[in-house]
Coordinates of C-alpha atoms in Angstrom, one line a residue:
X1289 CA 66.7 71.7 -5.9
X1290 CA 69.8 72.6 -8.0
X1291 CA 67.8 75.9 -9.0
X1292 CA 67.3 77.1 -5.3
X1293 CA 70.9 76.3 -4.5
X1294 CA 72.2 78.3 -7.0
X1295 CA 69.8 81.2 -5.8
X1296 CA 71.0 80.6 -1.8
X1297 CA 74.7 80.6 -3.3
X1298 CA 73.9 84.2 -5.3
X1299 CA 72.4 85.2 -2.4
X1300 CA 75.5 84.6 -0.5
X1301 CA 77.8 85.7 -2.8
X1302 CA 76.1 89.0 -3.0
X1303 CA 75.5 89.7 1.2
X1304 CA 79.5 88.9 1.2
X1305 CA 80.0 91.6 -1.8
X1306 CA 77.6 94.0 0.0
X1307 CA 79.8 93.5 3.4
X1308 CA 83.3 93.4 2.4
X1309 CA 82.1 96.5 0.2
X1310 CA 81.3 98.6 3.3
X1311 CA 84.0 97.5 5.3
X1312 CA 86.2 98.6 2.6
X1313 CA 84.5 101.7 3.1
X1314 CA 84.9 101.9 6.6
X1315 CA 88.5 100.8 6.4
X1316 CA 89.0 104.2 4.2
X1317 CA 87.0 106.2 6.9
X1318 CA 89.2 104.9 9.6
X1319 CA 92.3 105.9 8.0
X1320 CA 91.5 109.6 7.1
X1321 CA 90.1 109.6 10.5
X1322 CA 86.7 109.9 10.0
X1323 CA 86.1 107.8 13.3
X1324 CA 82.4 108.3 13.4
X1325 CA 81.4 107.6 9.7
X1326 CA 84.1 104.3 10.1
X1327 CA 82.2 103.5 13.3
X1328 CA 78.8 103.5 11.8
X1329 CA 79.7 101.6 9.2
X1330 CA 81.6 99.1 11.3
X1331 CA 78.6 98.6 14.0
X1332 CA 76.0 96.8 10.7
X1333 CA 78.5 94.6 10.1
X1334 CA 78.9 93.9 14.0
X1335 CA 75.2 93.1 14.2
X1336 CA 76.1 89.6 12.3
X1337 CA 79.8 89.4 12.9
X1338 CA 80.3 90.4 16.5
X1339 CA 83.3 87.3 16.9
X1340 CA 85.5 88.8 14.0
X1341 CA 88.7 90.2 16.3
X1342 CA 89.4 92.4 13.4
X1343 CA 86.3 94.2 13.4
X1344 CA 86.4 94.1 17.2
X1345 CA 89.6 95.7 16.8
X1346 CA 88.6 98.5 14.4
X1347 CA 85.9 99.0 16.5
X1348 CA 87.8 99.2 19.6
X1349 CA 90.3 101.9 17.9
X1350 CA 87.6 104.1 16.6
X1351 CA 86.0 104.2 19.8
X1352 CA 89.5 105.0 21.3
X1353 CA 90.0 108.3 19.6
X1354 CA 86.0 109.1 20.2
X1355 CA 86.4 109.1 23.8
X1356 CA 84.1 106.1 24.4
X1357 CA 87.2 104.1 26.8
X1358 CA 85.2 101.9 28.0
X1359 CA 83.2 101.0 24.8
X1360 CA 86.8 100.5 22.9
X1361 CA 88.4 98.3 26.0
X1362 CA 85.1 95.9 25.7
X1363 CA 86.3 95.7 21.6
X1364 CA 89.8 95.5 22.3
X1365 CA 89.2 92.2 24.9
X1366 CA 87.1 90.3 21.8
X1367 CA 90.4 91.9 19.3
X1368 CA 94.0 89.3 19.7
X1369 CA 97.3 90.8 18.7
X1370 CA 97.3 88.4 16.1
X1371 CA 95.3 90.7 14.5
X1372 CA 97.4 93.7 15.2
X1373 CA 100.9 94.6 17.2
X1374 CA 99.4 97.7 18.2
X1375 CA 96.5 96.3 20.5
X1376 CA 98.7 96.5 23.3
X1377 CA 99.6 99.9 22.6
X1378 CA 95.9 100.6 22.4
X1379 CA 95.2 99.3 26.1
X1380 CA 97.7 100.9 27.8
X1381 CA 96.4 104.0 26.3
X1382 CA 93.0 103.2 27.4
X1383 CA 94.4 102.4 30.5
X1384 CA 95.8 105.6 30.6
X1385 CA 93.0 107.5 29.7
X1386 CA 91.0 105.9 32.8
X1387 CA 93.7 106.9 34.9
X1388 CA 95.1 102.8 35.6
X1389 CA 98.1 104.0 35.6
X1390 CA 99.9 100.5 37.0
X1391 CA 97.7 98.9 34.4
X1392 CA 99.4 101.3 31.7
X1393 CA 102.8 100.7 31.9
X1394 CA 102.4 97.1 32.2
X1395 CA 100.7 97.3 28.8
X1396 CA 103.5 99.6 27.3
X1397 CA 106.1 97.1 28.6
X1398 CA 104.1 94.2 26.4
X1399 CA 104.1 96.6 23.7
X1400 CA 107.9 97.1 24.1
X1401 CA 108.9 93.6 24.1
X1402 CA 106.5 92.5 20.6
X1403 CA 108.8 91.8 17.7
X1404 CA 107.9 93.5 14.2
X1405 CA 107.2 96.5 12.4
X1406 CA 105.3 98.6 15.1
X1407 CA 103.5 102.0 14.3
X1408 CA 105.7 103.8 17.8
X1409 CA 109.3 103.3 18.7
X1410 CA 110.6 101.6 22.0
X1411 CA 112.1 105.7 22.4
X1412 CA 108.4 106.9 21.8
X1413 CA 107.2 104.4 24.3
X1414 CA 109.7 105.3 27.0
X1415 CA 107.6 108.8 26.5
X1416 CA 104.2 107.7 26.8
X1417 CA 105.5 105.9 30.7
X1418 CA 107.0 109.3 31.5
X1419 CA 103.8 111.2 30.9
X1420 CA 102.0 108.3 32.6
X1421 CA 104.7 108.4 36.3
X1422 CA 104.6 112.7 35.6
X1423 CA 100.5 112.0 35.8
X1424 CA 100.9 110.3 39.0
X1425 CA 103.0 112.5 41.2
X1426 CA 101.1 115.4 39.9
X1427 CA 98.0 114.1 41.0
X1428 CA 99.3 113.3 44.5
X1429 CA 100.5 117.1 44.7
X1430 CA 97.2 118.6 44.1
X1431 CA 97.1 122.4 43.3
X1432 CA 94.9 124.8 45.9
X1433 CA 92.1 125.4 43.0
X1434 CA 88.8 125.5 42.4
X1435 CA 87.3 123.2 39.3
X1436 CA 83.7 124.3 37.7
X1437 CA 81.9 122.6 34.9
X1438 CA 81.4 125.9 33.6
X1439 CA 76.9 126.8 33.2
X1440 CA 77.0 127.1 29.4
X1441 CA 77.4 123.2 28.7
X1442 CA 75.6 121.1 27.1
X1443 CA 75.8 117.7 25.4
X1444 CA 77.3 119.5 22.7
X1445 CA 81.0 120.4 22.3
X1446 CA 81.8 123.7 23.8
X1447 CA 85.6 125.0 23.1
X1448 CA 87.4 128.2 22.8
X1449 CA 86.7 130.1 25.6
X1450 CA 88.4 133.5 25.2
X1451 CA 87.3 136.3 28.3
X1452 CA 87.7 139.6 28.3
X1453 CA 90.7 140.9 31.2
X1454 CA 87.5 142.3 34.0
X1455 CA 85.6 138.9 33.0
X1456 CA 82.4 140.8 32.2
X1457 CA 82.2 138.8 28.8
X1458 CA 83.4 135.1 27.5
X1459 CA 83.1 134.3 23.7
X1460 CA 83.2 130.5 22.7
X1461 CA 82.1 128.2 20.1
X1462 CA 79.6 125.5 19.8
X1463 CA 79.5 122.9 17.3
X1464 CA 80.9 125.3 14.7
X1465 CA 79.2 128.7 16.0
X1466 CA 80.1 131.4 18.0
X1467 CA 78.3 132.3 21.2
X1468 CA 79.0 135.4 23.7
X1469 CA 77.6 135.4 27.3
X1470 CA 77.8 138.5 29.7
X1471 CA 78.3 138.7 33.6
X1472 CA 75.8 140.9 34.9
X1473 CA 76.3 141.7 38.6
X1474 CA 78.7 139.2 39.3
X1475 CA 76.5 135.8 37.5
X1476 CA 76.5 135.1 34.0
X1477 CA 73.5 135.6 31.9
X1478 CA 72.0 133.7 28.8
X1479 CA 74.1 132.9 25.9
X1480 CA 73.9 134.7 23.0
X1481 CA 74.6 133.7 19.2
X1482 CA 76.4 136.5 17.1
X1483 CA 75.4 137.7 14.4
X1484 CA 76.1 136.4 10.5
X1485 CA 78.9 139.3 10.7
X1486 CA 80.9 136.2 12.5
X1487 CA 78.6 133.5 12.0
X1488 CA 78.8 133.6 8.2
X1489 CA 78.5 129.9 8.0
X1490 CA 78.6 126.0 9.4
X1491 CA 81.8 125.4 10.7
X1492 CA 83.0 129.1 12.6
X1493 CA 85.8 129.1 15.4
X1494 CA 86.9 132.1 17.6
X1495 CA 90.8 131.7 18.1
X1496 CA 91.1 134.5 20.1
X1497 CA 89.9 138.5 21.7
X1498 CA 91.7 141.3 22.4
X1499 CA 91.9 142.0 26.0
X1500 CA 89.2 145.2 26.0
X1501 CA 87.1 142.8 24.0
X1502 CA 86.9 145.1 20.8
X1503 CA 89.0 142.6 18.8
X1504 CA 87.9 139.4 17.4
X1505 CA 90.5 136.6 15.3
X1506 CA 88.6 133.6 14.0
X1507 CA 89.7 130.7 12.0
X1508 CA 88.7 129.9 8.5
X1509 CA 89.6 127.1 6.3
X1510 CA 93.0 126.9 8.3
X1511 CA 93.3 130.8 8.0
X1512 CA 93.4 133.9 10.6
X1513 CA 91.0 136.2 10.5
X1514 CA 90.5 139.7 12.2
X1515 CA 86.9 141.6 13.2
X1516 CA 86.7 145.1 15.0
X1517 CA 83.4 145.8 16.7
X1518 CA 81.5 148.8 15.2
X1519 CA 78.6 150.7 16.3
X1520 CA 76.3 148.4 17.4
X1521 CA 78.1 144.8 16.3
X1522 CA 81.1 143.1 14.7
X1523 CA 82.1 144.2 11.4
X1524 CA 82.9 141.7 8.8
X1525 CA 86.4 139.9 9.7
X1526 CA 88.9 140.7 7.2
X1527 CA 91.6 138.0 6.3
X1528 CA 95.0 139.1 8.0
X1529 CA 98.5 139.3 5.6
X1530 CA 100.7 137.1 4.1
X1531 CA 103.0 138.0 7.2
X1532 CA 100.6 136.0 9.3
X1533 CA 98.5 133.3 6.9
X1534 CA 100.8 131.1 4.6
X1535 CA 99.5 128.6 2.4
X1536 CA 99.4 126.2 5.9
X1537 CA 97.1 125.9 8.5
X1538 CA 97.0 128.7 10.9
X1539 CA 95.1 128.7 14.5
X1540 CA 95.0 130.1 18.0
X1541 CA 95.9 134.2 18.1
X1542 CA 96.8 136.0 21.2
X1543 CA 97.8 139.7 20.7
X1544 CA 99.7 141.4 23.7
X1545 CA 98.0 144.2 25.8
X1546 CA 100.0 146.8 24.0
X1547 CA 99.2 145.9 20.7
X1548 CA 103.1 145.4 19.7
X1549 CA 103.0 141.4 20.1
X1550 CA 101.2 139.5 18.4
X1551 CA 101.2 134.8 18.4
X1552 CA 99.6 131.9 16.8
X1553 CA 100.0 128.4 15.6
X1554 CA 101.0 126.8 12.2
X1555 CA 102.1 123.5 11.0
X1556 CA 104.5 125.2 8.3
X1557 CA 107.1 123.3 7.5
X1558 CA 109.9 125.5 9.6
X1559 CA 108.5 124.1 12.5
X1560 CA 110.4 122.1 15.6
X1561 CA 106.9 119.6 16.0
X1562 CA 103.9 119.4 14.1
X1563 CA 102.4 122.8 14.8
X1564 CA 104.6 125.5 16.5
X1565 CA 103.8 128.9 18.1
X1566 CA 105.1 131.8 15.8
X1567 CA 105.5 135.5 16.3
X1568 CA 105.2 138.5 14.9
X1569 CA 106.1 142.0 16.1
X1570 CA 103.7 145.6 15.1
X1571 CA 105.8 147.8 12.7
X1572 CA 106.0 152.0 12.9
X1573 CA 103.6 151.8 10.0
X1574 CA 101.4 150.0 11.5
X1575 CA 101.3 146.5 10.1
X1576 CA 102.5 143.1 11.6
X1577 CA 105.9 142.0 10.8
X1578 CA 106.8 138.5 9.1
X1579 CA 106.2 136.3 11.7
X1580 CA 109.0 134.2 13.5
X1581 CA 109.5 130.8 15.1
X1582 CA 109.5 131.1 18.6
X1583 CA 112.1 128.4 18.5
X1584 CA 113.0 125.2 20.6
X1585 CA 112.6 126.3 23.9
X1586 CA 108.6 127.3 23.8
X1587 CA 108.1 124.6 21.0
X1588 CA 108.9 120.9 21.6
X1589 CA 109.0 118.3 18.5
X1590 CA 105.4 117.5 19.1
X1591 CA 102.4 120.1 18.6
X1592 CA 101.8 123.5 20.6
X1593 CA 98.2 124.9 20.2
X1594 CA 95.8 127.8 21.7
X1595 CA 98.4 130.6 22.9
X1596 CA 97.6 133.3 25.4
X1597 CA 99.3 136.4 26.4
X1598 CA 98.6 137.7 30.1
X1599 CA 97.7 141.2 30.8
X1600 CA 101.5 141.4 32.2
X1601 CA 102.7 140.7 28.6
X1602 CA 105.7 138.9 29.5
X1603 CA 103.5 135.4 30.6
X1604 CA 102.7 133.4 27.6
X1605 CA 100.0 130.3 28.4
X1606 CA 99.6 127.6 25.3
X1607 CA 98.5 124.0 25.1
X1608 CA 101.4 121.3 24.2
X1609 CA 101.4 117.5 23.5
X1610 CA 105.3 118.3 24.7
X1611 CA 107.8 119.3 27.2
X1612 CA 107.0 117.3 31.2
X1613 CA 103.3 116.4 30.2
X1614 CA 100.5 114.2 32.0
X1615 CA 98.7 113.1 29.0
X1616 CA 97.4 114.9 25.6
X1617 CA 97.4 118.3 25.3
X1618 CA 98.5 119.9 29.0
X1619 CA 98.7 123.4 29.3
X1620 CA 101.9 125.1 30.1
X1621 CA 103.4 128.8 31.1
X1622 CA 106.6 130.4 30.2
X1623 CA 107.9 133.9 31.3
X1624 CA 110.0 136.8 29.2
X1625 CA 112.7 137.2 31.4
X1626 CA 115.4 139.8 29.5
X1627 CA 114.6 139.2 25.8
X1628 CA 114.2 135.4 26.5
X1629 CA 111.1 133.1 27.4
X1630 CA 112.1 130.8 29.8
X1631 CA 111.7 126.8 30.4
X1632 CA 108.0 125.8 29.9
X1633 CA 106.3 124.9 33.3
X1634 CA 103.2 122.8 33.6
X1635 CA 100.1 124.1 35.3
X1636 CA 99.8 120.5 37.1
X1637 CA 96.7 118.8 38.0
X1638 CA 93.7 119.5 38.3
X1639 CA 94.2 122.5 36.1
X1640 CA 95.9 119.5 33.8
X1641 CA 94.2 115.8 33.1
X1642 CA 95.3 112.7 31.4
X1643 CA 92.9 114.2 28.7
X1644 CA 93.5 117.2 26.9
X1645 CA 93.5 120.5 28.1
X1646 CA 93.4 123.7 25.4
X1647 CA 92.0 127.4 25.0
X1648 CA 93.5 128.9 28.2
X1649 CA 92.1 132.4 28.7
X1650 CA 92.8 134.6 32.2
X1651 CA 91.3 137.3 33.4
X1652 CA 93.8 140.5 34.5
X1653 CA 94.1 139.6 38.0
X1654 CA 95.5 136.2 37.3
X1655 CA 93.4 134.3 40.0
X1656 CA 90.3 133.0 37.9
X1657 CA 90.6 131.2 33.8
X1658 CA 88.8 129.6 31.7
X1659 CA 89.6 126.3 29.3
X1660 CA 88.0 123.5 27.6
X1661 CA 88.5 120.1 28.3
X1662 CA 86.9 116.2 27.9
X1663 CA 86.5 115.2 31.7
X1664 CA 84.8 112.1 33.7
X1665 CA 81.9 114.9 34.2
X1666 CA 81.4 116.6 31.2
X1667 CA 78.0 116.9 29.9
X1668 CA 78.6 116.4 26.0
X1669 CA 81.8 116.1 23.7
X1670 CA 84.4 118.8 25.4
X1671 CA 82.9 121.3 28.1
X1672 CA 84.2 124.6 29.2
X1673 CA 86.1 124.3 32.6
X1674 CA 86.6 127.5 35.0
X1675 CA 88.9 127.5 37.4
X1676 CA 89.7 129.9 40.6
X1677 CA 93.6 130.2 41.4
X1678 CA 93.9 130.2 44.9
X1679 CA 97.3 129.3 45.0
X1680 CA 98.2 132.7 42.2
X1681 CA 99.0 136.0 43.7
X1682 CA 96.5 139.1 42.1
X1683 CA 98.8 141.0 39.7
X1684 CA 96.3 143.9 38.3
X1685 CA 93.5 145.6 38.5
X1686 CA 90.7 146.4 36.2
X1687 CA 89.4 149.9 35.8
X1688 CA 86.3 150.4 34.2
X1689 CA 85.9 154.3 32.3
X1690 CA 83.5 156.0 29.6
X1691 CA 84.0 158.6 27.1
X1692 CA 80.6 160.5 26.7
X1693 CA 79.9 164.0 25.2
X1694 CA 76.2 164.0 25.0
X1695 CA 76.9 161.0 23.0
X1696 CA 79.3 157.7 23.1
X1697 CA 82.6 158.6 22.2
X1698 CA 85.2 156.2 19.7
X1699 CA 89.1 157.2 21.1
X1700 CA 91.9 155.7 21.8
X1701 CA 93.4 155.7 25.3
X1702 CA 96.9 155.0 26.1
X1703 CA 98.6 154.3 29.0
X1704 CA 101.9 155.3 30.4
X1705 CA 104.6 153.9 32.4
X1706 CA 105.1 157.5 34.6
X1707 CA 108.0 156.0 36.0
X1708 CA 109.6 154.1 33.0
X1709 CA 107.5 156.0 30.1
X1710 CA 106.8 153.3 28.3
X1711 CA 103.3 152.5 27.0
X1712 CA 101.7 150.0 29.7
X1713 CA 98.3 149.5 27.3
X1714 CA 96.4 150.6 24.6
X1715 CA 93.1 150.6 24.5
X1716 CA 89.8 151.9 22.4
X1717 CA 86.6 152.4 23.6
X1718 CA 83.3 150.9 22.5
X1719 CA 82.1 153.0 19.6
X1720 CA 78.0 152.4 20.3
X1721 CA 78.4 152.9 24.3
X1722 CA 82.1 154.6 25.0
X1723 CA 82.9 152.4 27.3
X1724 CA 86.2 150.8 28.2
X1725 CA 88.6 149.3 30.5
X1726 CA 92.1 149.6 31.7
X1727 CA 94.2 147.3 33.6
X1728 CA 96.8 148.8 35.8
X1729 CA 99.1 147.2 38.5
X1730 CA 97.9 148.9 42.1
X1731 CA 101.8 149.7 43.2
X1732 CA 102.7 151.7 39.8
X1733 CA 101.6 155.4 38.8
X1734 CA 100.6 156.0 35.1
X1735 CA 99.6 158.9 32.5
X1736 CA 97.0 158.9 30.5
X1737 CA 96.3 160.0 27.1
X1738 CA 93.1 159.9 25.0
X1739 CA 92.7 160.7 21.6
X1740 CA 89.2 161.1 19.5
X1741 CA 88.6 162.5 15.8
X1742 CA 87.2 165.5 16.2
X1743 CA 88.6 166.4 20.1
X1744 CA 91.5 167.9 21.7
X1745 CA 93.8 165.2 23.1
X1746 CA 93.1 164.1 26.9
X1747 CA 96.8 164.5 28.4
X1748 CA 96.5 163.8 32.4
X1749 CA 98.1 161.9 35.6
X1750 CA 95.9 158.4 36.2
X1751 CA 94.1 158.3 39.2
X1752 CA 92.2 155.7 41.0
X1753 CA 91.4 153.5 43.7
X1754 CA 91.4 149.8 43.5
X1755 CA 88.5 149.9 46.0
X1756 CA 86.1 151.9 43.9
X1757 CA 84.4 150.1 40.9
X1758 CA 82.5 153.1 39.7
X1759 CA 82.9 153.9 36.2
X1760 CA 85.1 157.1 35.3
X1761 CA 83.4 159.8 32.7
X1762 CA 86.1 161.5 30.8
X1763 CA 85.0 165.1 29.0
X1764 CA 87.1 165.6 25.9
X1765 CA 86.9 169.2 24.0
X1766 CA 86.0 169.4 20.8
X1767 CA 88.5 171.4 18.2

């Protein structure tokens, strides 16, 4: 008898090692924010200690920051403050997130009023209610758009949409890969995986294309990379400069339509937030200067991500966690107006969610773009989201010309102001095809200069018609 007590009693002893060894494990997990691996962990002990509030309550977090609301609000109701001050804080955000707004703020207030150490201020509270009443009036002053759960999705994660200015191609990433899919007369073919040139291994990310499509920035290991396409596909991305990439994380590249501007993101230090959007300026000799704050009117103390330059090149989109917000990451638009870029504005809802909203890419007329968001009907993870602008006026128009003498034709083509003189765009044509577009605003007059190795330079008056969509051939002379 004494004998098989003992053995029950090791027994015991060693299942209560086993599980306060794992939950130590998950307990590490949670805090380095490896949700899902704290999760697993956290649903075998569950099978035979569902009561335990603090595992409920780990449970319920985890689940929080996976997206799974209602999965963490059914933890969080077993959980007791006792266990910790920040439940509260927890269900409000839940709340939030499932767009209870009433239920929200009364959580908040509870949060507010609990004495003791607490992980957000009564100021950073106050913050979280202002983003939840900013969410409500914004959704009772719906913008005139149109929302699509955009064809490529799946019940992966699809992010980082980044089209070209005529929309006849959209590069994003999937789970770590990059994919491109074409519009072929006006409906979107099958996606297409790129080649090892930018798919060189697991865990790729496109942070941004030029607007002619014929440059490529990707992220890797927290720096900026840049790829030109070549004959026939993308040439291996080389690592920008020490102007650009510090010994930080860098992320999200937009590059103006005249090649002069060029922004990103980086949590350096010199920063107003977390991560702030920086920029740099092109140099006579060609290269990017050291890059710049953009300073406290763009960034807010909290993190900007996934810039975008228009076409117009004086309308900066980006993603903030900042400024007059409806929840996570909302995207916002400021305009250069004489040297300066003026007060943020917020794209409102539904362009905007309580969830968050990043990777905002616009074709040249203004009216249709693209982003990637977590919403009630996504398919998987985050989807890609496209949305048509009816309320935006059309501000240019895409022209579509080839360079082709008996064979395709690498040039530059530049375009001029004929009025003010300055350049309006440069632009280079696809080396394996000639191809290339333009974007010009219908009320101007421009010159237009092309430029080949090889050829006499192409020096005429632009002409078109915004009615015709026919490609233009341009003849250049050789020397």
């Amino acid at each position: 008898m004494i004998k098989q007590i003992t053995i029950t009693i090791l027994f015991f002893c060693l299942g209560f090692y086993i599980y306060a060894q794992n939950i130590s494990e998950a307990d590490k997990q949670l805090k380095d924010e490896n949700y899902l691996s704290a999760l697993t962990i956290y649903k075998q002990a569950y099978q035979t200690d569902s009561l335990n509030k603090e595992l409920n309550f780990k449970m319920g977090v985890c689940n929080f920051y996976l997206k799974n609301y209602d999965t963490a609000e059914n933890h969080l109701l077993k959980s007791s403050s006792k266990v910790s001050l920040e439940l509260f804080r927890y269900k409000a955000a839940i709340a939030f997130a499932k767009m209870k707004f009433k239920k929200a703020i009364n959580f908040y207030n509870a949060y507010k009023l609990i004495a003791g150490k607490k992980e957000l201020t009564n100021e950073q509270v106050t913050r979280e209610v202002e983003k939840i009443k900013f969410a409500q009036i914004a959704m009772q002053n719906k913008r005139n758009v149109t929302l699509q759960n955009f064809k490529v999705n799946t019940t992966k994660t699809e992010e980082t949409p980044q089209v070209i200015a005529d929309e006849s191609l959209l590069y994003y990433t999937v789970n770590g890969k990059i994919y491109s899919i074409a519009k072929v007369q006006n409906s979107f073919d099958t996606p297409k995986l790129l080649s090892k040139n930018i798919n060189a291994s697991e865990n790729e990310k496109i942070a941004g294309v030029s607007t002619d499509g014929q440059t490529m920035y990707l992220i890797r290991n927290g720096d900026i990379y840049e790829s030109q396409m070549g004959l026939d596909d993308w040439e291996e991305p080389i690592k920008m400069g020490s102007n650009i990439n510090s010994e930080y994380n860098e992320s999200g590249v937009t590059v103006s339509l005249d090649n002069k501007m060029l922004f990103f993101v980086s949590d350096r230090p010199s920063g107003f937030g977390g991560k702030d959007l920086y920029k740099a300026l092109r140099l006579p000799n060609g290269k990017w200067s050291r890059a710049l704050n953009m300073g406290p009117i763009v960034n807010s103390t909290e993190d900007e991500e996934t810039p975008f330059i228009h076409s117009d090149r004086k309308t900066l989109y980006f993603s903030s966690k900042g400024h007059q917000n409806m929840g996570g990451y909302d995207i916002f638009k400021s305009k250069l107006e004489n040297g300066i870029w003026s007060e943020p504005e917020n794209l409102k809802y539904p362009v905007n969610s309580v969830d968050d909203e990043l990777y905002y890419s616009v074709i040249a007329s203004g009216k249709i773009a693209y982003f990637s968001s977590c919403r009630p009907d996504t398919k998987g993870g985050a989807d890609i989201y496209k949305v048509v602008l009816k309320d935006e006026f059309a501000q240019f128009h895409v022209l579509k010309g080839i360079i082709n003498q008996n064979k395709p034709i690498a040039a530059k083509i530049t375009l001029i102001d004929s009025e003010s003189k300055k350049v309006n765009g440069i632009y280079k044509s696809n080396t394996n095809t000639g191809k290339f577009i333009m974007l010009v605003d219908p009320e101007k007059n421009y010159n237009i200069i092309i430029e080949a190795d090889g050829f006499q330079s192409y020096t005429n008056t632009l002409e078109f018609d915004v009615n015709n969509t026919d490609r233009v051939n341009y003849q250049l002379d050789k020397k």
